[in-house]
C-alpha positions as semicolon CSV with decimal commas, in nm:
position;residue;x (nm);y (nm);z (nm)
1;M;-0,928;-0,583;1,634
2;Q;-1,005;-0,365;1,921
3;A;-1,260;-0,095;1,866
4;G;-1,074;0,247;1,759
5;T;-0,799;0,060;1,572
6;T;-0,958;0,004;1,250
7;T;-0,737;0,282;1,062
8;F;-0,367;0,309;1,013
9;T;-0,201;0,640;0,872
10;R;0,148;0,705;0,847
11;S;0,360;0,943;0,647
12;Y;0,735;0,869;0,540
13;E;1,006;1,014;0,351
14;A;1,032;0,913;-0,004
15;E;1,362;0,745;0,058
16;P;1,480;0,365;0,023
17;A;1,455;0,285;0,422
18;S;1,093;0,391;0,414
19;V;1,011;0,079;0,204
20;G;1,084;-0,168;0,482
21;L;0,939;0,044;0,761
22;A;0,605;0,094;0,565
23;R;0,600;-0,284;0,483
24;A;0,643;-0,398;0,857
25;E;0,419;-0,137;0,998
26;L;0,130;-0,201;0,747
27;A;0,191;-0,580;0,797
28;A;0,161;-0,540;1,190
29;F;-0,167;-0,366;1,123
30;A;-0,296;-0,624;0,882
31;A;-0,209;-0,901;1,149
32;H;-0,393;-0,729;1,409
33;A;-0,695;-0,697;1,194
34;G;-0,667;-1,085;1,156
35;A;-0,489;-1,151;0,815
36;S;-0,358;-1,497;0,781
37;E;0,014;-1,527;0,711
38;P;-0,027;-1,594;0,332
39;L;-0,228;-1,280;0,321
40;L;0,012;-1,076;0,513
41;D;0,295;-1,200;0,259
42;G;0,075;-1,056;-0,032
43;V;0,015;-0,737;0,166
44;R;0,384;-0,700;0,249
45;L;0,472;-0,744;-0,123
46;A;0,215;-0,513;-0,261
47;V;0,302;-0,237;-0,011
48;S;0,667;-0,270;-0,086
49;E;0,604;-0,230;-0,470
50;A;0,372;0,055;-0,429
51;V;0,617;0,247;-0,183
52;T;0,917;0,144;-0,378
53;N;0,772;0,319;-0,686
54;A;0,705;0,624;-0,520
55;V;1,051;0,631;-0,378
56;R;1,210;0,580;-0,735
57;H;0,981;0,802;-0,941
58;A;0,763;1,048;-0,740
59;Y;1,032;1,314;-0,665
60;P;1,298;1,326;-0,925
61;L;1,450;1,671;-0,805
62;D;1,346;1,742;-0,438
63;P;1,264;1,524;-0,132
64;G;0,899;1,427;-0,078
65;E;0,647;1,251;0,135
66;I;0,458;0,911;0,093
67;R;0,157;0,846;0,279
68;V;0,005;0,499;0,368
69;H;-0,331;0,463;0,486
70;A;-0,524;0,146;0,547
71;S;-0,861;0,066;0,690
72;V;-1,065;-0,249;0,795
73;G;-1,412;-0,247;0,692
74;G;-1,623;-0,541;0,702
75;E;-1,413;-0,835;0,534
76;A;-1,166;-0,637;0,357
77;L;-0,854;-0,454;0,424
78;D;-0,833;-0,119;0,194
79;V;-0,487;0,020;0,152
80;V;-0,392;0,349;-0,021
81;V;-0,032;0,457;-0,092
82;A;-0,026;0,830;-0,217
83;D;0,245;1,097;-0,320
84;D;0,249;1,428;-0,416
85;G;0,493;1,382;-0,682
86;C;0,527;1,416;-1,049
87;G;0,254;1,153;-1,120
88;V;0,289;0,854;-1,359
89;H;0,406;0,912;-1,697
90;S;0,578;0,727;-1,953
91;G;0,892;0,940;-1,973
92;D;1,205;0,881;-2,145
93;D;1,442;0,772;-1,878
94;G;1,379;0,405;-1,931
95;G;1,303;0,360;-1,559
96;G;0,946;0,278;-1,599
97;L;0,723;0,106;-1,332
98;G;0,852;-0,247;-1,403
99;L;0,685;-0,551;-1,281
100;G;0,564;-0,371;-0,947
101;L;0,216;-0,292;-1,066
102;A;0,163;-0,646;-1,215
103;V;0,279;-0,798;-0,883
104;I;0,042;-0,558;-0,696
105;C;-0,242;-0,675;-0,911
106;E;-0,161;-1,047;-0,877
107;V;-0,157;-1,042;-0,486
108;S;-0,443;-0,811;-0,419
109;D;-0,787;-0,866;-0,489
110;E;-0,836;-0,518;-0,634
111;M;-0,586;-0,252;-0,751
112;T;-0,637;0,104;-0,915
113;L;-0,348;0,354;-1,006
114;A;-0,458;0,697;-1,043
115;P;-0,349;1,067;-1,060
116;R;-0,432;1,256;-0,738
117;A;-0,636;1,575;-0,824
118;D;-0,382;1,802;-0,645
119;G;-0,099;1,623;-0,817
120;G;0,091;1,290;-0,756
121;T;-0,018;0,937;-0,778
122;E;-0,249;0,716;-0,575
123;V;-0,236;0,325;-0,558
124;R;-0,538;0,159;-0,402
125;M;-0,541;-0,205;-0,299
126;R;-0,813;-0,422;-0,157
127;F;-0,743;-0,743;0,022
128;S;-1,002;-0,971;0,132
129;L;-1,003;-1,094;0,522
130;L;-1,213;-1,393;0,415
131;E;-1,033;-1,722;0,404
132;S;-1,039;-1,875;0,058
133;G;-1,338;-2,069;0,003
134;S;-1,445;-2,089;0,369
135;G;-1,677;-1,764;0,383
136;A;-1,532;-1,720;0,743
137;P;-1,331;-1,402;0,849
138;V;-0,970;-1,510;0,936
139;G;-0,983;-1,328;1,259
140;P;-1,186;-1,100;1,485
141;L;-1,279;-0,760;1,340
């Protein structure tokens, strides 16, 4: 990865078209960071799930924004998907968060879901850039 390109920050409208756009842009960033193809598949899936949850649940009445921030540090790719919406709650609408959070947990090395201090929700994910069992980075950092 070239100097000065260790972070990714984008904002998206909370609408269905943003899911694919966020997935593609973050995958390109991760690929540039040296992520292997299997890791890229996991990043794509996790980001899709996190952004989809924000699109579906964060802004039930008014349009809003979803922010995606990623950084590469050492041997990890850290990703945050955040919104300023109504937050995570059980609700009575039956929509729930479905299997999305379980999927994110499965494909990432670490995942946390938390309310934001100023309102909204944030999903934090960490992906190791080390090849499984080799102890060597998958690409130049």
